[in-house]
Structure formats: C-alpha cells, structure tokens
C-alpha cells in the first residue's frame, strides 16, 4: 500500500513506504545515475520490484505490482501511476480473445524497467496482455509516449525475464543498440509459443521491439523446441554485455531427458552482437567448487564489474577488463559460495568448446533447442576468441565448463551481489536470505576477507538486484518490501590510526600528514608517498618506537633521537612539539630528519614549567608535525 515518507535509522540511511515489489529473477533494479553525493540515511521502501535512475534529471523510477513510481533523488515520491489490476485472460492478447475466454481482474507484475539513454525514455513492461510494453516519459511517467502491442516479457509473476540494452547487428537501429531479452516459457497460453526464449529486439521507434534482424528461417531469436519447452524450464538470472558479446546466466536441467534426474546446473549463454542469424548461439557450463570439493551448482545472483589492482594481477588481467562475480547455492544444504571468473577466461573457454566441435569432435548438444547432431569438421584453420559462428554446428552446447574455486562460503544463503574497486582493492557486497549485508574485500582470485556485516532488514531476503551509484558512494538494494540506499563507507567514525586500520575497511586508510582516517583521494600526497596514506593491509601506523634518552634533568638541554616507523616522506620541514599538562600551548623546537626517524632539540630550560611541590618530575608528550599541520605521530 502507498504511504508517505518515513525516515528510519541513523546516519547513512532513510526510507519511504510503497507498494510491494515482485521478484521475478530478472535484473529489476537498474542504477545508471548518481542519487546522492553526501552521506545520508538509508531510504527503505516497503517494496518488491524494479528500479531505474536517470542521469540528467536525477530521478528514480520504481516498478512494482500494479504501480509505477517516480521518485526524487532524496527518495520522496513524486508521481504514482496505477498499471493494474486490469481485466485479462491468459487465453487472450491485447488485440484478440477467443469466444470462450473469460477475462478477470489480473495483477500487472512489472517484468522490465529500463532507461533507453539514447532515446531518453523509460521502457516499462508488465505481465498483462501476454507481456506488452509501454514507452513512458522520463520527466513525467504518467505520459505514455508509445504503447507497443508486441509481447516481449513473461506473462506470470514467477517466470523469469532478463533484459538489457547493448550493441546489436549492423543497422539494427540508428545507434546500433538493441534490446536483449531472455524469457522463461510459461505454457499457460497458446500465444506463448510465439515468444522466443532469447531474442535481440530493435529500439528504432518505427520497429520498436520487433526482431532486430530476421530472414526466412533465421533471425535474432532462439526458441526452446516444441518437445522440450513444457518440461525443460530455463531460468534466466542475469544478463550483461562484454567485448562484442552478449551473455545470459541461467539455471537449467543437466539433461533434457524425461528419464534423467532433475538436477539443475548453471550455464552461460553467449551471442555475438554482430550476428544477425544467431549462428553464434553457444552455451557452456559454469562450475563453482569449494576447496573441500563441495559443488555449488545453481547461480542465484551475479554482477559484472572491474577488478582492483590486486585481483586483476591474480587473474592475470588488467583493471579495465571485465570480471563476473556470482553467488551459487549448494543443491543439498542451505549454503552459498561466491565464485569469480574473468571474462578473459570465459572467452577462452567458449573458444575451446567451439574449436572442439568445429574439429568434428563430439556432439552439438542442446537437444532442447534442435536435434542433437554430431559435430561437423570444417576446414577453418583458426578460430579466435571473437569467432561469431557459421550456419553449421549451431546452436552449440559445449561440455567444457568455465570453473572457479569459491572465495567465500556462507552458512546463510547469499542472494545478491555488487562490486566496486577502491585503491588497489576489490570490494564485494553480498545480500543474504536473512536480510543482512556482507562486506568483503577480495585479496586474490582465491582469497577474500569479510570485514563487516550489517543488518538491513532482518528476516526479509535481500533481492538479487543490487547496484552502486556511478560514483560508487551509495549502494541500492531491496528486501521483499523495502528499498534501501546505504552509504558504503564512513571513514570519519575512526578517530585514531589504530581504529582506522583495525576496521580493515578497504575504503579507509590513515592519512598521516592530516592525522585523519579518510579515502585515499582525500589525502594529500597519497599518490606520491605510500606512507602518506596507510591502508588496512599495511597493518602499521606511523609509530615512535623509541626515544633516546627517554628522561632528562630539567636543567639539561640536549638532542633526543626518535626512531619512527612508517614516517611519510614529506617535503615540508618537520618540527617537534612538546606538550605539558600545565601549559596551554606546546613548545615548538626544530626537528632534523634521519633515515629511520628524527632528532628533536629539547626546549630551552627557561621555557619549561616548574616541578610541582612534593613532586620530583613532570611528563611531556612529544609530537612530530609540520609547522602548520596536525600531529603526524606522538608518544
């Protein structure tokens, strides 16, 4: 039900009440714009559905069951559009209805919510009328710019739909972008046989959502065949584009035989973006195994992002290369694992599977799409990673899996994942079935550390669609009935170097020159001197390990030798500051920098405080600093 704004929680959080969202297994939350640049509170939204954000207007859009919302970047509801219930029947389309069909009020479950940034409009598709779509105005969602009568998405609440916009075949549209859509077959209507399992659809206004390319027997579409589609159910989990290819991550039966066990596995579907005939359609298995041999067979959520320097080195790629992060479930236990795959390794594995078949080895596979035939040997001398298929050996189901060892195991089922890189580190955020958020730093392709866990919405599963804003300051995630915006770091809460480094937060490090815990880019000279900004991995703060001599006669002035670990290499001259309890201001003396520390001249004896009555000494705190800056280190 719709409600007004309400704010919950403390710093870094806020929330608004809304209609329930529907989880459909598709990428329902699409964040393509900054929402807020300053730390705020979590914005929770009783919800269950899909979200998109516009860069130019900084507006948020949420698709729910029977509702569509337009929201400000502060998460105040601006506009609400009712999209259902409407009279409909699975036996009807929006244009025709058999005489015996009975229409009844049916919910309109949002199945797709995408911003077409080139056309500057909002694509909204729901489950009603076999899954048709509307083009709405980005600035006012109550304005329908175009209704498209083509059935595009799934027509039930639970059948998956995954969609994204990426380059397509030449001349598919003016900008050459197309809409990639993958849909689970529902079988509840005579019209569902006309909806491809996977397709590339035009975004040109005069051909909107028609196949991007079509010929007499081919086109940019693929169907599960008549014999298998009722029983061989493919669930589409995630879709993405990378280097001339479009991918869909799926769970499906290991075998299409009616007599085989109904064991489900994970497979990756790939189509070459230049392919007007889908000759390049290929599937390969995706394996995720723990070090003890446990196999995590079904993917539940995924995210493609860029690695930090350390992970990139471990994967033998660059920080500009794509990496697939995916969470998997074990088939017999309530356990989950995170596995990581470079797209470079994925491309190579596809190439190996394709080469094998084009050399005439094995079977083509995929008998749920077309007849399983022996691979045909060809005279192709070279098949590279960019090979886009031929009209032989297509479609192709490779048997060699792209495999990875789990980097994180969880006793709670993990349900969502998002990734960012900061400094040299790769940070992974994982939502759980119990409504919590894990914060993990990856130190290599096989090693990771959970550095924090926060309660988001206890008892309510975090939904698979989780995104960072473009500046990677805020994380957007959904539970069953709420939408949250969470600031992913707050270095200012750590006031000492020890607290800063002990938190092991990869976003935060100790800025020695400014004596504060901060992001690296906020620290002066951090790019020039590694000791100016100390990360959690350094493990050591700037520390005075010894002062020689450590005590003096009050009447004696001399030079003190300080051994200092991790002292940054500063251009500015250093000074020594002696602070006494009985004096308001410290006494400043000159410091001479040495290889392993500094030498400090003690203050003139006439400037020192007197020893108190009945006492035989007084103490001084000694700090090293620049003349105008805060303390860098002190005793």
Coordinates of C-alpha atoms in Angstrom, one line a residue, residues 287 303-326 338-348 385 402-407 419-421 424-428 442-448:
X287 CA 31.3 -24.6 -12.2
X303 CA 27.4 -8.9 -11.2
X304 CA 29.9 -7.9 -13.9
X305 CA 32.4 -5.3 -12.7
X306 CA 36.0 -4.1 -12.9
X307 CA 38.7 -5.6 -10.6
X308 CA 41.0 -3.7 -8.3
X309 CA 44.8 -3.9 -9.0
X310 CA 45.4 -6.9 -6.7
X311 CA 42.6 -9.0 -8.0
X312 CA 43.5 -8.1 -11.6
X313 CA 47.1 -9.3 -11.0
X314 CA 45.8 -12.5 -9.5
X315 CA 43.5 -13.1 -12.6
X316 CA 46.3 -12.1 -15.0
X317 CA 44.2 -9.3 -16.5
X318 CA 44.1 -5.5 -16.3
X319 CA 41.9 -3.3 -14.2
X320 CA 40.0 -2.4 -17.4
X321 CA 38.9 -6.0 -18.0
X322 CA 35.5 -7.3 -17.0
X323 CA 35.0 -9.9 -14.2
X324 CA 31.9 -11.9 -13.4
X325 CA 31.1 -12.3 -9.7
X326 CA 28.4 -14.9 -9.0
X338 CA 31.0 -16.7 -4.2
X339 CA 32.9 -17.6 -7.3
X340 CA 34.8 -15.2 -9.6
X341 CA 35.5 -15.5 -13.4
X342 CA 37.4 -13.2 -15.6
X343 CA 35.7 -12.6 -19.0
X344 CA 39.1 -13.3 -20.5
X345 CA 38.9 -16.9 -19.1
X346 CA 35.3 -17.2 -20.2
X347 CA 36.1 -16.2 -23.8
X348 CA 38.9 -18.7 -23.9
X385 CA 38.1 -15.6 -29.3
X402 CA 34.5 -22.5 -17.1
X403 CA 35.4 -23.3 -13.5
X404 CA 36.4 -21.4 -10.3
X405 CA 37.2 -22.1 -6.7
X406 CA 34.9 -20.5 -4.2
X407 CA 36.5 -17.4 -2.5
X419 CA 31.1 -5.0 -6.7
X420 CA 33.4 -1.9 -6.8
X421 CA 37.1 -1.2 -6.8
X424 CA 44.1 -1.5 -5.1
X425 CA 41.2 -3.4 -3.6
X426 CA 38.1 -5.1 -4.9
X427 CA 35.1 -4.8 -2.6
X428 CA 32.2 -7.2 -2.9
X442 CA 39.0 -9.7 -2.3
X443 CA 42.7 -10.1 -1.9
X444 CA 43.2 -12.5 -4.8
X445 CA 41.1 -14.8 -7.1
X446 CA 41.1 -17.4 -4.3
X447 CA 41.3 -15.4 -1.1
X448 CA 38.8 -12.9 0.4

